[in-house]
Tab-separated table of C-alpha atoms in Angstrom:
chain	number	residue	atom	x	y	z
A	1	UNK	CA	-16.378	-7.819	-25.046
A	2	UNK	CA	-16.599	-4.230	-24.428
A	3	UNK	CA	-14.474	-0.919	-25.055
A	4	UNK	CA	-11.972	-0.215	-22.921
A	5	UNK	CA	-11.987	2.833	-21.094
A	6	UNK	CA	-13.939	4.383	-24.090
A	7	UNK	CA	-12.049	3.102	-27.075
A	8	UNK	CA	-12.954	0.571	-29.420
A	9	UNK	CA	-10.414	-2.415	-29.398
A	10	UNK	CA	-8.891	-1.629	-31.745
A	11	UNK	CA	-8.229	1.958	-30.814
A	12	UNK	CA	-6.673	1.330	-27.776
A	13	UNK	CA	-4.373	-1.779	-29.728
A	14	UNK	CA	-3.204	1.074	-31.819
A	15	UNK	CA	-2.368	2.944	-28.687
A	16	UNK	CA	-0.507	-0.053	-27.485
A	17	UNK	CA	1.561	-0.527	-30.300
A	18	UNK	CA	2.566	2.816	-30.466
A	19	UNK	CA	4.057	3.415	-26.659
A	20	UNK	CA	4.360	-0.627	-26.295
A	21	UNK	CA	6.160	-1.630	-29.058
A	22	UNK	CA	3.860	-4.855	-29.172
A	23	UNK	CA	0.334	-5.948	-28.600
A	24	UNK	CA	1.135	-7.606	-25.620
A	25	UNK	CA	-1.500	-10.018	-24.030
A	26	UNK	CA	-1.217	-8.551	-20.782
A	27	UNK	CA	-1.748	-5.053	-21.303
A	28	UNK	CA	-4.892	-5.639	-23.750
A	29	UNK	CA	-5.548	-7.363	-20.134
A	30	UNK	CA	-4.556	-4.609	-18.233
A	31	UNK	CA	-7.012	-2.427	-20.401
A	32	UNK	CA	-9.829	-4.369	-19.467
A	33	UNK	CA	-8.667	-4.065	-15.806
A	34	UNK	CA	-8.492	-0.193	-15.830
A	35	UNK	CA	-11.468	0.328	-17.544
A	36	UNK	CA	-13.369	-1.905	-14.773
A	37	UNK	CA	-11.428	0.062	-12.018
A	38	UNK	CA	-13.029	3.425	-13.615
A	39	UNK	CA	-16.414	1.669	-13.358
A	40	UNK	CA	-15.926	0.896	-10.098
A	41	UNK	CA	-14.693	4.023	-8.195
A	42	UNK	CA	-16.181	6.450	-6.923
A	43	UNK	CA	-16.612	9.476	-9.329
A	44	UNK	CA	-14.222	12.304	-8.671
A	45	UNK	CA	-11.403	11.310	-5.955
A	46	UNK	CA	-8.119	11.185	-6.253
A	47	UNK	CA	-6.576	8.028	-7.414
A	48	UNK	CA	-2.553	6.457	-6.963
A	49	UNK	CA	-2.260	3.129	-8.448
A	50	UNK	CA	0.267	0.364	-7.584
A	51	UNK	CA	0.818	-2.317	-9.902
A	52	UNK	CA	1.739	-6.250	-8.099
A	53	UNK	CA	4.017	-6.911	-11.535
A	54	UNK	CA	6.339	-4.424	-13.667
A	55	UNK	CA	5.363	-6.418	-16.769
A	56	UNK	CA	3.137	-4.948	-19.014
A	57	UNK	CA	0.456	-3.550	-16.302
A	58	UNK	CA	2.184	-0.292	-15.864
A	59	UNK	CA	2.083	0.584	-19.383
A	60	UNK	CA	-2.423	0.188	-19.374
A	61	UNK	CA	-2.107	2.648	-16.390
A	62	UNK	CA	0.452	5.095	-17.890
A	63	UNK	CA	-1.530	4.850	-20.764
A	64	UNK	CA	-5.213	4.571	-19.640
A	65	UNK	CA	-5.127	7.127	-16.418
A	66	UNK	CA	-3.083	10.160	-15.608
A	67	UNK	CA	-0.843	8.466	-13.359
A	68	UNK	CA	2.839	7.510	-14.500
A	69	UNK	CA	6.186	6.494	-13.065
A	70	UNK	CA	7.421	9.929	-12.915
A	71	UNK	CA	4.894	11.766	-11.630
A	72	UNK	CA	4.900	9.552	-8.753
A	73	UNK	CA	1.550	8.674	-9.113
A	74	UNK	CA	2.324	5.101	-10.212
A	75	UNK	CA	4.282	2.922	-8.296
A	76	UNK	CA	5.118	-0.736	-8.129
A	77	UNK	CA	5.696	-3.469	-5.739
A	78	UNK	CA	7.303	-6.301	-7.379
A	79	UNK	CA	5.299	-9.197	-5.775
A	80	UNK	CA	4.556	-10.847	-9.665
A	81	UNK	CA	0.770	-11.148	-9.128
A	82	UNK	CA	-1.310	-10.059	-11.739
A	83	UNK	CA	-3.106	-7.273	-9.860
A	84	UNK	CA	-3.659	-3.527	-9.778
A	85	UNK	CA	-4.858	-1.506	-7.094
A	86	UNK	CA	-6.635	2.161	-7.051
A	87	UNK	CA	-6.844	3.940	-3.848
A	88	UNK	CA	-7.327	7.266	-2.600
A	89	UNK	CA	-4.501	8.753	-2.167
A	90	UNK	CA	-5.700	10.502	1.401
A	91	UNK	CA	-7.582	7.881	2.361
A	92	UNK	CA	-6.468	4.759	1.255
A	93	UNK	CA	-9.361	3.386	0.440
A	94	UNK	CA	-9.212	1.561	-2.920
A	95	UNK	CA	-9.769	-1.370	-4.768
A	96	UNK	CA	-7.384	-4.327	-5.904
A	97	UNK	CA	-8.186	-5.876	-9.445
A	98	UNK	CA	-6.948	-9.067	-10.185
A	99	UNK	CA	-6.839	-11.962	-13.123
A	100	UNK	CA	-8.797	-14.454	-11.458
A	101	UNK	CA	-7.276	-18.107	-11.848
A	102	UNK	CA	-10.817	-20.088	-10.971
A	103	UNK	CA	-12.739	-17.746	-14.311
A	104	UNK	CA	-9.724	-18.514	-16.817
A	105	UNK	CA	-11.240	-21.807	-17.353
A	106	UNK	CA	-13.701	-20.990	-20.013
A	107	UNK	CA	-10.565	-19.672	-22.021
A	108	UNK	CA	-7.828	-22.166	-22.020
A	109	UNK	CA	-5.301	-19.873	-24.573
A	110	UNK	CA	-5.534	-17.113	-21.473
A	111	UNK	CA	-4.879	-19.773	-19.157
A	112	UNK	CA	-1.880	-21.787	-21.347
A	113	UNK	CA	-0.649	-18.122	-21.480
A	114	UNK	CA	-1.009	-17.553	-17.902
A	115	UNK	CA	0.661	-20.129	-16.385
A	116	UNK	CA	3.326	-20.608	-18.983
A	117	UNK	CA	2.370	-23.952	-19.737
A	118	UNK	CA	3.113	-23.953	-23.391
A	119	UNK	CA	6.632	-22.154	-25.073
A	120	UNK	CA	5.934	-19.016	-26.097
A	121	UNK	CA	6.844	-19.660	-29.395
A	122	UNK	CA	4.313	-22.634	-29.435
A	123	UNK	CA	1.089	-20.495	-28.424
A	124	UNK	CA	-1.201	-19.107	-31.311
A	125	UNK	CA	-0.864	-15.553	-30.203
A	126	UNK	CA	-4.122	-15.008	-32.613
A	127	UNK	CA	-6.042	-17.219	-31.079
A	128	UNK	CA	-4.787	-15.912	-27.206
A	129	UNK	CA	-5.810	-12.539	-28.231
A	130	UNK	CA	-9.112	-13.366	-29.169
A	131	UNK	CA	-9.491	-15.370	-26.147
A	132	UNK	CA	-8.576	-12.503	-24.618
A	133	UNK	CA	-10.816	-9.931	-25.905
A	134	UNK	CA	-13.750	-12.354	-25.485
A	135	UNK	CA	-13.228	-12.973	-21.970
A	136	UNK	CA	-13.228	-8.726	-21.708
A	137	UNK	CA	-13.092	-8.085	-18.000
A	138	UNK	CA	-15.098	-11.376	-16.805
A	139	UNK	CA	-11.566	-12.994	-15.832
A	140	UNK	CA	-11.088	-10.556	-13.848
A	141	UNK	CA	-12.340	-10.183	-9.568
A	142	UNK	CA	-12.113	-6.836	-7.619
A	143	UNK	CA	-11.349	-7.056	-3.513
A	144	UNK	CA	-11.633	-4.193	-1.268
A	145	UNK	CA	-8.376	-3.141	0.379
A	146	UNK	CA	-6.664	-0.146	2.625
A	147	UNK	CA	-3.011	1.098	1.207
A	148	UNK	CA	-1.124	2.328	3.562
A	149	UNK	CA	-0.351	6.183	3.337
A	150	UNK	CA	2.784	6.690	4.835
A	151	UNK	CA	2.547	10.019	6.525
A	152	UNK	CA	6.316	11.119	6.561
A	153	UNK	CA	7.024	11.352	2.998
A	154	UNK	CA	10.486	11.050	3.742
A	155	UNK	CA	11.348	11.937	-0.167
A	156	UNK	CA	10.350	15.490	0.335
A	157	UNK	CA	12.344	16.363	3.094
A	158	UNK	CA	15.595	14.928	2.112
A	159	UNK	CA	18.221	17.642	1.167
A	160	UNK	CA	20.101	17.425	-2.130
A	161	UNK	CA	23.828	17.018	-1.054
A	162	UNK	CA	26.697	16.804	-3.661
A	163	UNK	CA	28.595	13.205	-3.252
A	164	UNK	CA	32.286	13.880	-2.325
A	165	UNK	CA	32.806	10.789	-4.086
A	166	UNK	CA	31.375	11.568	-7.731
A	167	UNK	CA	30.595	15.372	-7.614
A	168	UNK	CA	26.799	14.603	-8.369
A	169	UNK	CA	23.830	15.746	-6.816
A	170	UNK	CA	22.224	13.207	-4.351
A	171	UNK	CA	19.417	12.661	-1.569
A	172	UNK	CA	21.408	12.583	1.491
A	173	UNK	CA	20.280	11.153	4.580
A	174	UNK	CA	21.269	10.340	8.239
A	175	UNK	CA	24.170	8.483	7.723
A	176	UNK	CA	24.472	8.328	3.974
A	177	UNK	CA	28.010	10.016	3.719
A	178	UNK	CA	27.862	9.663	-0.519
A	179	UNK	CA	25.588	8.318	-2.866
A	180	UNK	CA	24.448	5.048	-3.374
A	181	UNK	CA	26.550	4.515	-6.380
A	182	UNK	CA	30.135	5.850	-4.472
A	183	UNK	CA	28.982	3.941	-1.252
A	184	UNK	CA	28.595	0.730	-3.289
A	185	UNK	CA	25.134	0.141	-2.230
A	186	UNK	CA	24.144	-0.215	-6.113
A	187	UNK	CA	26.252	-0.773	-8.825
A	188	UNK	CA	24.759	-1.557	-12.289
A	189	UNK	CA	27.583	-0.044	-14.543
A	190	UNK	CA	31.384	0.990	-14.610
A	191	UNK	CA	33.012	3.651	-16.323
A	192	UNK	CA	35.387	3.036	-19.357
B	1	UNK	CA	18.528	26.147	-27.479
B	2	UNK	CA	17.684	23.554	-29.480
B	3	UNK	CA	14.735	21.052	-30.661
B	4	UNK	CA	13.979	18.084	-28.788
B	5	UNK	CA	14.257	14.383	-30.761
B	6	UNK	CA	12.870	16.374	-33.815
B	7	UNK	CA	10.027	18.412	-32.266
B	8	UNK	CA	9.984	22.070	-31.031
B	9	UNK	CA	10.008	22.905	-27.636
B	10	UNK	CA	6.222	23.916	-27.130
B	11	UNK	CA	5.515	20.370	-29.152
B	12	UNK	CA	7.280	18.658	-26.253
B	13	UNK	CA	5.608	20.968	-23.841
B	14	UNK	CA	2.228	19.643	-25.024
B	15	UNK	CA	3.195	15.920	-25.003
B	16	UNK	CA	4.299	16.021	-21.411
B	17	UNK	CA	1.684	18.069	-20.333
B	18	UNK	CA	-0.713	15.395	-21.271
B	19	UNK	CA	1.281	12.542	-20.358
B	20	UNK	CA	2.726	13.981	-16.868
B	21	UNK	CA	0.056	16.187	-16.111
B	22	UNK	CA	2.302	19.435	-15.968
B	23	UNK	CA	5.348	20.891	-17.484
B	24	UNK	CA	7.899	19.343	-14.720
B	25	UNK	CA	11.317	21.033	-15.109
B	26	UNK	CA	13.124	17.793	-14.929
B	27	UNK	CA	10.825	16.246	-17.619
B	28	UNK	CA	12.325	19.022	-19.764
B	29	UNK	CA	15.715	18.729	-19.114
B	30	UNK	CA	15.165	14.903	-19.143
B	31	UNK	CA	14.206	15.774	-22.740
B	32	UNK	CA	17.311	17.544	-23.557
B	33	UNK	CA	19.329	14.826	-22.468
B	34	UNK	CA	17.379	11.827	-24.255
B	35	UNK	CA	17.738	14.552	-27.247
B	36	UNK	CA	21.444	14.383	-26.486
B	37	UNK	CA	21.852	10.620	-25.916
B	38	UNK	CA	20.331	10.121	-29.636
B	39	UNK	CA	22.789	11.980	-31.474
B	40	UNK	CA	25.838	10.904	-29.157
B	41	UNK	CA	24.850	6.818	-29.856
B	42	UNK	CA	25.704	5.029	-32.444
B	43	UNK	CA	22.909	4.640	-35.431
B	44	UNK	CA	20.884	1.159	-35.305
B	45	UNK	CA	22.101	-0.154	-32.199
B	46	UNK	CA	19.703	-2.084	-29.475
B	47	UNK	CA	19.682	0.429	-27.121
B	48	UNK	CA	18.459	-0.512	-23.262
B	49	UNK	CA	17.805	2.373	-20.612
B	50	UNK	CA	18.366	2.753	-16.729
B	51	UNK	CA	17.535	5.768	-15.169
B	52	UNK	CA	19.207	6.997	-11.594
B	53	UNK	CA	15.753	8.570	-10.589
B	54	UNK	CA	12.112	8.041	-10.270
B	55	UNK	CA	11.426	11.341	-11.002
B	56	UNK	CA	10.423	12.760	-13.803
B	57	UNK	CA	13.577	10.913	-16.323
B	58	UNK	CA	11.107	7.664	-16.546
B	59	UNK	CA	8.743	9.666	-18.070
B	60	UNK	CA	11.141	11.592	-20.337
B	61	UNK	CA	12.518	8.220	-21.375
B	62	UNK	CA	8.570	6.576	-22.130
B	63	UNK	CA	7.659	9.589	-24.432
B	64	UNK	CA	10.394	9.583	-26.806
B	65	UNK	CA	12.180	6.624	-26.596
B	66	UNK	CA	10.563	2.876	-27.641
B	67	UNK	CA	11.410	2.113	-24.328
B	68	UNK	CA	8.758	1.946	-21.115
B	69	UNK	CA	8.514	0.107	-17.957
B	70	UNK	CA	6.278	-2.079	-19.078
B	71	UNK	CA	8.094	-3.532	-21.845
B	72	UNK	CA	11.252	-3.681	-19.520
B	73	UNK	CA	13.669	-1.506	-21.980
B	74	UNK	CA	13.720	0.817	-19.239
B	75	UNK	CA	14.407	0.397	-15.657
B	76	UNK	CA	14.905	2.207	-12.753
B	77	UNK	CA	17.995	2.131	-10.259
B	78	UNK	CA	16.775	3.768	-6.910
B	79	UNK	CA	19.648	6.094	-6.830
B	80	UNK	CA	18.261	9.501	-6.747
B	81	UNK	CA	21.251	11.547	-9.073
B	82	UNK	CA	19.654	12.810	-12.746
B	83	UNK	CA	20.712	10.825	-14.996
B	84	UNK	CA	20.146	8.354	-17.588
B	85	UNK	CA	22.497	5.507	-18.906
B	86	UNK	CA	21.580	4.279	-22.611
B	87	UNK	CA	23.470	0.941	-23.152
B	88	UNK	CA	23.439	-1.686	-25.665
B	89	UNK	CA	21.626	-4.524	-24.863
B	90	UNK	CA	24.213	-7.376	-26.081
B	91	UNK	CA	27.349	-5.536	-25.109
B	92	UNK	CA	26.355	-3.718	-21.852
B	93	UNK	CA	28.523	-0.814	-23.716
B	94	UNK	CA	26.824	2.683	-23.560
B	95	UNK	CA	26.777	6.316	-22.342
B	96	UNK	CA	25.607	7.932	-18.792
B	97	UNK	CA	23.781	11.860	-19.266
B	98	UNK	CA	23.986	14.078	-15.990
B	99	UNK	CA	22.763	17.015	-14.926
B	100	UNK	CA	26.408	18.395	-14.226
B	101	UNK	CA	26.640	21.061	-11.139
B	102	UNK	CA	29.492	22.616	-12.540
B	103	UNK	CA	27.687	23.500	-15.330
B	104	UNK	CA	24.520	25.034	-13.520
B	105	UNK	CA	26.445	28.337	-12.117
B	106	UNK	CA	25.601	30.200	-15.231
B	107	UNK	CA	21.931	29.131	-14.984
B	108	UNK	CA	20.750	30.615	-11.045
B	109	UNK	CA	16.745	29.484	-11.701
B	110	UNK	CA	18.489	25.862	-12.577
B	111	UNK	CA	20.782	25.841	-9.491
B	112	UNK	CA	17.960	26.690	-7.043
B	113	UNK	CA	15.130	24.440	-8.305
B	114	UNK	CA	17.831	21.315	-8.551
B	115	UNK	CA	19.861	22.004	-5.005
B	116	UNK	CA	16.175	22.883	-3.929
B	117	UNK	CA	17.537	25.728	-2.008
B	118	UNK	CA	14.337	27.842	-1.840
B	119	UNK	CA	10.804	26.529	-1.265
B	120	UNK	CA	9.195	25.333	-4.189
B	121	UNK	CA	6.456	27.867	-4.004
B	122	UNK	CA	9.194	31.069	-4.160
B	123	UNK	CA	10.342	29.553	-7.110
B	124	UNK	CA	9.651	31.598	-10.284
B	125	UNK	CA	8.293	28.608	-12.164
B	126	UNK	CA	8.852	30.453	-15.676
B	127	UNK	CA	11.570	32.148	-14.899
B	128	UNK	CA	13.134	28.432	-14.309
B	129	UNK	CA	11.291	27.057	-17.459
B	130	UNK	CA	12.955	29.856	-19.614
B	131	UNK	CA	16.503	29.262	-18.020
B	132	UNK	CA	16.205	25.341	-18.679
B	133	UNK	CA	15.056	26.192	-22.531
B	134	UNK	CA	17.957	28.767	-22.413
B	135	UNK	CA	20.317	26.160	-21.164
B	136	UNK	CA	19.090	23.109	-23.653
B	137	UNK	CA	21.964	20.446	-23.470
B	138	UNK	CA	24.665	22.376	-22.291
B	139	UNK	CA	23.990	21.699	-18.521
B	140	UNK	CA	24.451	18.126	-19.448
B	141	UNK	CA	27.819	15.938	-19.356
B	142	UNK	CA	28.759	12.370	-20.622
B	143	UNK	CA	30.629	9.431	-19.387
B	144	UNK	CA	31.384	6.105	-21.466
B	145	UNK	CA	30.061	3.311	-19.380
B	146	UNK	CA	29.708	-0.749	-19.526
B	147	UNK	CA	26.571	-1.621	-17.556
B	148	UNK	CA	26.757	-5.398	-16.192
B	149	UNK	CA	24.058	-7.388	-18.377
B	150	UNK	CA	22.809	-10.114	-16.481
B	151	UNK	CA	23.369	-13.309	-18.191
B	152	UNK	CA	21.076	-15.227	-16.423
B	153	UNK	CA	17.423	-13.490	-16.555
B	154	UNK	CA	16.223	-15.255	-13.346
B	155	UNK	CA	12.721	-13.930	-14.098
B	156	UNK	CA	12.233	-15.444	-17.519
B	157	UNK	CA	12.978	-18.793	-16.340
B	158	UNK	CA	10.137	-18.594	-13.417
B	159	UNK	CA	7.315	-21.300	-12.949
B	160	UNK	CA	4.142	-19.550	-12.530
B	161	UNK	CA	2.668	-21.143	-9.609
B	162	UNK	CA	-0.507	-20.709	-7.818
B	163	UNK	CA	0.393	-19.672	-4.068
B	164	UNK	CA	-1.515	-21.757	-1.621
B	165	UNK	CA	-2.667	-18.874	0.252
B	166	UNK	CA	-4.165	-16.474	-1.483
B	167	UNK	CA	-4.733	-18.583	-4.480
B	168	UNK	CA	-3.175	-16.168	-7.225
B	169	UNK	CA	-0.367	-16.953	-9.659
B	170	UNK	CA	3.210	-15.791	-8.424
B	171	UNK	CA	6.389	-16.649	-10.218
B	172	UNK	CA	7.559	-19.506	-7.604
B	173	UNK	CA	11.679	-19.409	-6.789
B	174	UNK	CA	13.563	-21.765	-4.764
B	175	UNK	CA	12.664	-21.447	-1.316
B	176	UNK	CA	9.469	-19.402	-2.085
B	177	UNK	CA	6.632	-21.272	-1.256
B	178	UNK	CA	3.698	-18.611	-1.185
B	179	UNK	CA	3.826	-14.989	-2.963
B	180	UNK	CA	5.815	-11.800	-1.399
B	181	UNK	CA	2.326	-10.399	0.158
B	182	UNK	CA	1.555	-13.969	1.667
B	183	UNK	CA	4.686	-14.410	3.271
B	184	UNK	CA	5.180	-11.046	4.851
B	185	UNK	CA	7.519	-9.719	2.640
B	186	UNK	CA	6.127	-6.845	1.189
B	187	UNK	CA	2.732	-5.411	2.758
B	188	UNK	CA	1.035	-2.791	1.330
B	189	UNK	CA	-2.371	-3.187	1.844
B	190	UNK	CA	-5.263	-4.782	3.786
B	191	UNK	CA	-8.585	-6.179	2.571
B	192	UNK	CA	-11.341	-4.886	4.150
């Protein structure tokens, strides 16, 4: 196993910890999958990321590269696969790093952990993490792909409109008369 | 103006310059308002977060609360108003920070950056940064709110199952019988 993305193990576990809350398996993963992605690419472009699962993989890149959710720089497409991809963000040219089913073989806590075959609260998460960290980044297979850059950023040229419903500012659009929380097109709360 | 969660204003400055990449103006006010949500809640709760934007809150949220994306204590609603809902995570009971127009006439570098009614590059950037710093908390307002907790967390009761097309592990639902990419429903790449 090797450092990831210049840290020592254990280094970066701290780091985990700390913005995580817990050494979760899949960002000690996720490490491994960064620090190959930096191996990888191309020296000096400019790099967006999009993670395939909201679970734990966004955290390695927040932490790991300078992209986050709110600079825009990170974004992700809940599709549930284990995969990252790096591209350039004028390009689109990039890579796609993924946990590779056919290599988890050799390390059957990874792959009990994987595919859920076990309860959580029956796995030995000591002996998952050292599966993990010996594995390192050999679980893992690279493709290359082409993100799509859409041209018309449409964010940027939307004009911040006060709802007539709520009195808040909000992205208005063709057609979108309030916001999406007046409108009822989301509702995740109600007032008391 | 005040300090934010316990550190000084050029303390925050510096974490979310190294985090974000540069000294965002909503990052700052996002501050303020996480600043404010900790002394409005009460002590030892469980607290969950959802913020209304993409922009620049998220990132607020991941520095100084324990909660990230990753770790799924915070989550995003694709609204596009500032603001951030803190809510308990058994009771759904909580409070909702805006940025509150009303209170932005007595702060003219706030009002234009946030109704975006000059260019971004006429904007005095520190002109702005010393209004929002000037401002602190009092641009910000507070609703009680009950966000709906979902009962049944669909995702944790998921089979991980290997889709037959392009061989990776997905989290297999009713009905689903290849991943989100494999079955057209979300493209955002191609291999080449």
């Amino acid at each position: 196993m090797s450092d990831i993305c210049g840290m020592k193990y254990d280094e970066y576990v701290k780091l985990v910890t700390d913005f995580h809350g817990t050494v979760a398996p899949g960002l000690i993963i996720g490490g491994y999958m960064v620090d190959m992605a930096y191996k990888k690419l191309p020296k000096g472009g400019l790099y967006d990321v999009v993670c395939e699962s909201v679970k734990c993989l966004p955290d390695a890149v927040q932490l790991l590269t300078p992209c986050t959710i709110g600079n825009g720089w990170l974004k992700i497409e809940k599709i549930g696969r284990f995969a990252i991809t790096f591209y350039d963000k004028y390009t689109g040219e990039g890579i796609r790093l993924y946990l590779d089913n056919e290599k988890l073989k050799d390390y059957p806590p990874v792959q009990e952990w994987f595919f859920r075959t076990k309860p959580k609260h029956d796995q030995d998460s000591e002996a998952l993490l050292r599966s993990i960290k010996e594995a390192g980044s050999s679980i893992i297979s690279v493709q290359k792909v082409l993100v799509e850059i859409k041209k018309d950023n449409k964010e940027k040229h939307t004009i911040a409109s006060v709802c007539p419903v709520c009195g808040e500012s909000y992205p208005f659009r063709e057609g979108k008369d309030m916001c999406k929380v007046c409108s009822g097109e989301i509702k995740y709360y109600s007032k008391i």
